[in-house]
């Protein structure tokens, strides 16, 4: 069988199918694996992630995938998330002694960037999510309500919206609150904050992203398959309405019993001929799925300017600062940073629509000023170099109603299967969503060939009072 696309979705499908005895040939257009969640070397020799990627305790399929390919120990999990406002007030979220759903309560009550009335309104909103098990009545499938509308209906204060709901959701879903389907927004709080004590724990890779995928190629090859890089698929070969092969440059063709297309929806929309879109109407609406941008800013300082491993900034353009030198410290003792005392920081700005038109110099100036304000030690430090990576189409936009345009992994064309964070997974555009889609594509392909197998992992089980309330976690409808 053939997989097209070596991002997380294609890799998850490829590894699962190889494990099921299929000979997998995976074709990727670029010279490296990982798709959007990858890293590369800049012309000056620096290793940079395409953008910092993080995972959470609730991402059970990504964790399973990392285990399968032998890199689970390269993800460092953190229990404490630290936030800083422009007035220098620090707040943190960390599980205390109480059982779920009250484990974060202690740090929330003492959270300094929010005032009493803000916390009261947030508490009311969280109670609503809790009592309705993450699905309040006005968040139903056909509601088309945005997260912002829902928050306004719940009487949230402006500060609560900006410093809590927005701070969490714009980063988690890469979109502004008025463009987020309320179901995606509420799900974040239900799965990461309320359901159990560990869903909110943040996992950060301790090595550059591309290095996480070394085991994928080995896993596919070990079972007789191949991973072929620098091989863009240019078209489909159809015979009598059936998919008979894929075309590459110089009219080369490859054929197989089945195909998983694991490429971005925009690329697939261009590749699919009209006849295929007509044969399966769910493939004719891919252009209705919109994209949102993320910008990464990379700073190298001549000295240590930050002690925390990462920090969330409130009320600024910069949303996150990651201390890459500290995060890589255990795995890269010989790095130039550890030998020279310099420090590498990576800043993340999700839903960065306002930055798209700005020049790189303007973005660097803006972010450098914010870093100096947030980190006093940066004021005297020398910024050795800086780079900006703008991803205009970083993730699909989880806007209200988007699910109706997301196709299933099995199509109506025999032998044609889809994977990608944008397919129907119930999850937003995340690494977890991509791996889920790959596992679902593998399951659909195996089902169609009369050899059913399950790869999809269950959601993280509820614990504490939630487990008592929902009864048997195995039976819980999450
Ligand atoms: C800047 C940024 C920050 C992000 N931050 C996070 C985060 O912190 N946490 C998180 O969970 N998610 C994050 N994401 C989202 C995450 O990266 C994606 O959801 C996930 O990687 C998507 O995987 P995929 O396999 O579906 O698609 P992709 O990664 O896009 O993979 C598709 C692959 O197909 C290849 N391809 C395309 N066309 C062809 C062709 N014709 N022939 C052969 N190959 C082809 C591409 O080169 C690519 O390798 C972020 C994304 C971006 C861009």
Coordinates of C-alpha atoms and ligand atoms in Angstrom, one line a residue, residues 4-11 27-30 32-37 50-55 59 62 171 174 231-234 248 262-264 267 271 294-296 348 389 391 393-395 419-422 428-432 434 437, ligand 1:
X4 CA 1.4 10.0 0.5
X5 CA 2.7 12.6 3.0
X6 CA 5.2 12.1 5.8
X7 CA 3.6 14.3 8.5
X8 CA 2.3 12.8 11.7
X9 CA -0.9 11.6 10.1
X10 CA 0.9 9.7 7.3
X11 CA 3.5 8.4 9.7
X27 CA 6.2 9.1 -0.3
X28 CA 7.1 12.6 1.1
X29 CA 7.8 15.6 -1.0
X30 CA 10.3 17.2 1.3
X32 CA 12.7 15.3 5.9
X33 CA 9.7 13.8 7.8
X34 CA 7.3 15.5 10.3
X35 CA 5.4 17.8 8.0
X36 CA 4.4 20.9 10.0
X37 CA 5.7 19.4 13.3
X50 CA 9.3 24.9 12.4
X51 CA 7.6 26.2 15.5
X52 CA 7.6 25.1 19.1
X53 CA 5.1 22.2 19.5
X54 CA 3.6 21.1 22.8
X55 CA 1.3 18.2 23.8
X59 CA -3.3 13.5 24.0
X62 CA 0.2 11.0 20.3
X171 CA -2.9 28.9 22.0
X174 CA -4.7 28.7 17.0
X231 CA 9.0 12.5 -4.0
X232 CA 6.0 14.8 -4.6
X233 CA 2.9 13.1 -5.9
X234 CA 1.7 15.2 -8.9
X248 CA 5.3 11.5 -9.9
X262 CA -2.1 12.2 4.2
X263 CA -1.4 15.7 2.8
X264 CA -2.9 19.0 3.8
X267 CA -3.0 20.2 -1.4
X271 CA -4.7 17.1 -6.7
X294 CA 1.0 31.0 13.6
X295 CA 4.2 33.0 13.9
X296 CA 7.4 31.8 15.6
X348 CA 5.0 31.7 19.7
X389 CA 9.0 32.0 10.8
X391 CA 3.2 30.0 8.8
X393 CA -1.7 28.3 6.8
X394 CA -0.5 26.7 10.1
X395 CA -3.7 25.0 11.1
X419 CA -5.6 11.1 6.9
X420 CA -4.7 14.5 8.2
X421 CA -5.5 16.7 11.1
X422 CA -8.3 18.2 9.0
X428 CA -8.8 20.4 16.4
X429 CA -5.7 20.8 14.3
X430 CA -3.1 19.3 16.7
X431 CA -0.5 16.5 16.6
X432 CA -3.0 14.4 18.6
X434 CA -3.1 14.1 13.1
X437 CA -6.6 10.5 11.8
Ligands
LIG1 C1 3.5 26.9 13.5 C2 2.7 25.7 14.0 C3 2.6 25.5 15.4 C4 1.9 24.4 15.8 N1 1.9 24.1 17.2 C5 1.3 23.0 17.6 C6 1.4 22.5 19.0 O1 2.0 23.2 19.8 N2 0.8 21.4 19.4 C7 0.1 20.6 18.5 O2 -0.4 19.6 18.9 N3 0.0 21.0 17.2 C8 0.6 22.1 16.7 N4 0.5 22.5 15.4 C9 -0.3 21.6 14.5 C10 0.4 20.4 14.1 O3 1.7 20.7 13.6 C11 -0.4 19.7 12.9 O4 -1.8 19.6 13.4 C12 0.1 18.4 12.5 O5 1.5 18.4 12.5 C13 -0.5 18.0 11.2 O6 0.0 16.8 10.7 P1 -0.5 16.2 9.3 O7 0.3 15.0 9.1 O8 -2.0 16.2 9.3 O9 -0.1 17.3 8.2 P2 1.3 17.9 7.8 O10 2.2 17.9 8.9 O11 1.1 19.1 7.0 O12 1.9 16.7 6.8 C14 1.5 16.6 5.4 C15 2.8 16.1 4.7 O13 2.4 15.9 3.3 C16 3.5 16.3 2.5 N5 3.0 16.6 1.2 C17 2.1 17.6 0.8 N6 1.8 17.4 -0.5 C18 2.5 16.3 -1.0 C19 2.6 15.6 -2.2 N7 1.9 16.1 -3.3 N8 3.3 14.5 -2.3 C20 4.0 14.1 -1.2 N9 4.0 14.7 0.0 C21 3.2 15.8 0.1 C22 4.0 17.6 3.2 O14 5.3 17.9 2.8 C23 3.9 17.2 4.7 O15 5.1 16.5 5.1 C24 1.2 23.5 14.9 C25 1.3 23.8 13.6 C26 2.1 24.8 13.1 C27 2.2 25.1 11.6

